[in-house]
Amino acid sequence: MVPGRMYMVPADSNHDMVGNTIDELLTAVPNAFGLKAFAEKVVISLSDDNVREAMMYPKQSWPLKTCVSSFLIGINLCQRYFMPPRGDNSWFYPIDIRLQKVDKNPSCPRLYPRRYSVTAGTRSLRISSTMRRHVSEMLGLLESQKHAV
């Protein structure tokens, strides 16, 4: 049995939840000419069989599934091989590729985890004075417990 398959059971709550999600996803699609019904079939065809069965939706035709997957693969190939790479700077969205300067005295030390890391080689452990005090207190407690036993 596939892991997680036993939890994918058909239920009315699943059907209602996915129905509301699909309706929200397709709010911009008009009802005219059956476009919304077709778009709903496309969304259902994109889901996996296990998910579709758990959501109590009908199986979609293989030509529809093939056309949708071929269309998405075509978009992928077109964007990957025929579109130029994004430029360094754009008039609409300027891109700054310079790296940020490293602050010598950071106000948030947890944002810089290298400060507390043990480095390889002969370098020593760089820790703050507060951390050093906590470590010495814990070592003192361990020594006192060791002598008490």
mmCIF file of C-alpha atoms in Angstrom:
data_model
loop_
_atom_site.group_PDB
_atom_site.id
_atom_site.type_symbol
_atom_site.label_atom_id
_atom_site.label_comp_id
_atom_site.label_asym_id
_atom_site.label_seq_id
_atom_site.Cartn_x
_atom_site.Cartn_y
_atom_site.Cartn_z
ATOM 1 C CA MET A 1 0.000 0.000 0.000
ATOM 2 C CA VAL A 2 1.232 3.482 -0.874
ATOM 3 C CA PRO A 3 2.117 5.583 2.211
ATOM 4 C CA GLY A 4 -0.697 7.988 2.987
ATOM 5 C CA ARG A 5 -3.126 6.096 0.756
ATOM 6 C CA MET A 6 -5.144 4.828 3.717
ATOM 7 C CA TYR A 7 -5.808 8.428 4.781
ATOM 8 C CA MET A 8 -7.106 9.406 1.338
ATOM 9 C CA VAL A 9 -10.674 8.230 1.686
ATOM 10 C CA PRO A 10 -13.640 9.680 -0.179
ATOM 11 C CA ALA A 11 -15.684 12.023 2.000
ATOM 12 C CA ASP A 12 -18.290 14.704 1.435
ATOM 13 C CA SER A 13 -16.195 17.192 3.410
ATOM 14 C CA ASN A 14 -13.299 16.669 0.977
ATOM 15 C CA HIS A 15 -15.610 17.204 -1.988
ATOM 16 C CA ASP A 16 -17.057 20.407 -0.496
ATOM 17 C CA MET A 17 -13.635 21.791 0.410
ATOM 18 C CA VAL A 18 -12.166 21.152 -3.044
ATOM 19 C CA GLY A 19 -15.316 22.458 -4.723
ATOM 20 C CA ASN A 20 -14.987 25.752 -2.838
ATOM 21 C CA THR A 21 -11.260 25.900 -3.613
ATOM 22 C CA ILE A 22 -11.842 25.339 -7.335
ATOM 23 C CA ASP A 23 -14.619 27.958 -7.335
ATOM 24 C CA GLU A 24 -12.262 30.453 -5.714
ATOM 25 C CA LEU A 25 -9.494 29.553 -8.158
ATOM 26 C CA LEU A 26 -11.786 30.043 -11.141
ATOM 27 C CA THR A 27 -13.579 33.228 -10.064
ATOM 28 C CA ALA A 28 -12.114 35.173 -13.002
ATOM 29 C CA VAL A 29 -13.251 32.592 -15.575
ATOM 30 C CA PRO A 30 -16.646 33.513 -17.100
ATOM 31 C CA ASN A 31 -19.564 31.076 -17.267
ATOM 32 C CA ALA A 32 -20.213 31.990 -20.908
ATOM 33 C CA PHE A 33 -19.747 29.285 -23.556
ATOM 34 C CA GLY A 34 -19.040 26.670 -20.865
ATOM 35 C CA LEU A 35 -15.592 28.073 -20.118
ATOM 36 C CA LYS A 36 -15.943 27.629 -16.361
ATOM 37 C CA ALA A 37 -17.023 23.976 -16.700
ATOM 38 C CA PHE A 38 -14.104 23.306 -19.050
ATOM 39 C CA ALA A 39 -11.647 25.024 -16.704
ATOM 40 C CA GLU A 40 -12.981 22.928 -13.821
ATOM 41 C CA LYS A 41 -12.350 19.765 -15.853
ATOM 42 C CA VAL A 42 -8.807 20.973 -16.580
ATOM 43 C CA VAL A 43 -8.149 21.580 -12.868
ATOM 44 C CA ILE A 44 -9.506 18.137 -11.990
ATOM 45 C CA SER A 45 -7.392 16.518 -14.711
ATOM 46 C CA LEU A 46 -4.257 18.064 -13.169
ATOM 47 C CA SER A 47 -4.835 16.280 -9.863
ATOM 48 C CA ASP A 48 -3.426 12.846 -9.130
ATOM 49 C CA ASP A 49 -5.745 9.816 -9.252
ATOM 50 C CA ASN A 50 -5.491 9.235 -5.487
ATOM 51 C CA VAL A 51 -6.439 12.827 -4.754
ATOM 52 C CA ARG A 52 -9.205 12.855 -7.350
ATOM 53 C CA GLU A 53 -10.773 9.703 -5.903
ATOM 54 C CA ALA A 54 -10.548 11.064 -2.354
ATOM 55 C CA MET A 55 -12.254 14.273 -3.462
ATOM 56 C CA MET A 56 -15.035 12.288 -5.179
ATOM 57 C CA TYR A 57 -14.529 13.784 -8.635
ATOM 58 C CA PRO A 58 -15.038 11.814 -11.862
ATOM 59 C CA LYS A 59 -12.144 10.508 -13.906
ATOM 60 C CA GLN A 60 -11.293 12.831 -16.771
ATOM 61 C CA SER A 61 -10.810 11.654 -20.335
ATOM 62 C CA TRP A 62 -7.320 10.731 -21.468
ATOM 63 C CA PRO A 63 -7.303 13.198 -24.409
ATOM 64 C CA LEU A 64 -7.957 16.060 -21.996
ATOM 65 C CA LYS A 65 -5.224 14.907 -19.618
ATOM 66 C CA THR A 66 -2.800 14.456 -22.519
ATOM 67 C CA CYS A 67 -3.579 17.876 -24.001
ATOM 68 C CA VAL A 68 -3.215 19.665 -20.652
ATOM 69 C CA SER A 69 0.063 17.952 -19.764
ATOM 70 C CA SER A 70 1.428 18.517 -23.305
ATOM 71 C CA PHE A 71 0.475 22.187 -23.097
ATOM 72 C CA LEU A 72 2.296 22.597 -19.767
ATOM 73 C CA ILE A 73 5.358 20.736 -21.073
ATOM 74 C CA GLY A 74 5.347 22.995 -24.149
ATOM 75 C CA ILE A 75 5.254 26.116 -21.969
ATOM 76 C CA ASN A 76 8.122 24.701 -19.911
ATOM 77 C CA LEU A 77 10.259 24.022 -22.982
ATOM 78 C CA CYS A 78 9.463 27.403 -24.530
ATOM 79 C CA GLN A 79 10.394 29.307 -21.373
ATOM 80 C CA ARG A 80 13.486 27.229 -20.793
ATOM 81 C CA TYR A 81 15.032 27.293 -24.257
ATOM 82 C CA PHE A 82 13.494 30.196 -26.204
ATOM 83 C CA MET A 83 13.141 33.011 -23.675
ATOM 84 C CA PRO A 84 16.107 35.280 -22.989
ATOM 85 C CA PRO A 85 17.472 35.354 -19.469
ATOM 86 C CA ARG A 86 16.389 38.134 -17.189
ATOM 87 C CA GLY A 87 18.617 41.176 -17.477
ATOM 88 C CA ASP A 88 20.690 42.751 -14.754
ATOM 89 C CA ASN A 89 18.390 45.715 -14.469
ATOM 90 C CA SER A 90 14.859 46.425 -15.529
ATOM 91 C CA TRP A 91 12.977 49.687 -15.855
ATOM 92 C CA PHE A 92 9.970 48.174 -14.071
ATOM 93 C CA TYR A 93 11.818 46.245 -11.387
ATOM 94 C CA PRO A 94 15.376 47.341 -10.629
ATOM 95 C CA ILE A 95 17.639 44.542 -9.468
ATOM 96 C CA ASP A 96 20.482 45.305 -7.089
ATOM 97 C CA ILE A 97 23.054 42.509 -7.354
ATOM 98 C CA ARG A 98 25.483 43.957 -4.823
ATOM 99 C CA LEU A 99 25.907 41.931 -1.646
ATOM 100 C CA GLN A 100 24.969 43.428 1.688
ATOM 101 C CA LYS A 101 27.708 44.629 3.983
ATOM 102 C CA VAL A 102 28.330 42.384 6.997
ATOM 103 C CA ASP A 103 27.789 44.260 10.248
ATOM 104 C CA LYS A 104 30.652 43.824 12.709
ATOM 105 C CA ASN A 105 28.360 44.215 15.741
ATOM 106 C CA PRO A 106 24.997 42.754 14.753
ATOM 107 C CA SER A 107 21.962 43.719 16.790
ATOM 108 C CA CYS A 108 20.359 40.311 16.202
ATOM 109 C CA PRO A 109 23.033 37.660 16.787
ATOM 110 C CA ARG A 110 20.729 34.774 15.880
ATOM 111 C CA LEU A 111 20.670 36.034 12.310
ATOM 112 C CA TYR A 112 24.394 35.302 12.089
ATOM 113 C CA PRO A 113 24.745 31.629 13.133
ATOM 114 C CA ARG A 114 28.469 31.502 12.288
ATOM 115 C CA ARG A 115 29.138 33.423 15.489
ATOM 116 C CA TYR A 116 28.135 30.398 17.571
ATOM 117 C CA SER A 117 29.476 27.646 15.362
ATOM 118 C CA VAL A 118 32.532 25.531 16.020
ATOM 119 C CA THR A 119 35.053 25.955 13.239
ATOM 120 C CA ALA A 120 37.383 23.269 11.951
ATOM 121 C CA GLY A 121 41.086 23.258 12.650
ATOM 122 C CA THR A 122 42.856 25.053 15.462
ATOM 123 C CA ARG A 123 40.412 27.926 15.741
ATOM 124 C CA SER A 124 38.591 28.235 19.014
ATOM 125 C CA LEU A 125 34.874 28.360 19.658
ATOM 126 C CA ARG A 126 33.590 31.904 19.345
ATOM 127 C CA ILE A 127 30.792 32.422 21.849
ATOM 128 C CA SER A 128 29.402 35.458 23.599
ATOM 129 C CA SER A 129 30.086 36.270 27.244
ATOM 130 C CA THR A 130 26.497 35.410 28.204
ATOM 131 C CA MET A 131 26.795 32.017 26.576
ATOM 132 C CA ARG A 132 30.152 31.459 28.270
ATOM 133 C CA ARG A 133 28.568 32.295 31.661
ATOM 134 C CA HIS A 134 25.694 29.841 31.059
ATOM 135 C CA VAL A 135 28.099 27.085 30.059
ATOM 136 C CA SER A 136 30.251 27.621 33.160
ATOM 137 C CA GLU A 137 27.136 27.567 35.388
ATOM 138 C CA MET A 138 26.014 24.292 33.822
ATOM 139 C CA LEU A 139 29.480 22.775 34.245
ATOM 140 C CA GLY A 140 29.472 23.883 37.888
ATOM 141 C CA LEU A 141 26.097 22.209 38.426
ATOM 142 C CA LEU A 142 27.355 19.018 36.819
ATOM 143 C CA GLU A 143 30.448 19.018 39.054
ATOM 144 C CA SER A 144 28.346 19.568 42.192
ATOM 145 C CA GLN A 145 25.987 16.723 41.227
ATOM 146 C CA LYS A 146 28.955 14.474 40.524
ATOM 147 C CA HIS A 147 30.432 15.124 43.992
ATOM 148 C CA ALA A 148 27.015 14.674 45.667
ATOM 149 C CA VAL A 149 26.708 11.117 44.336
#
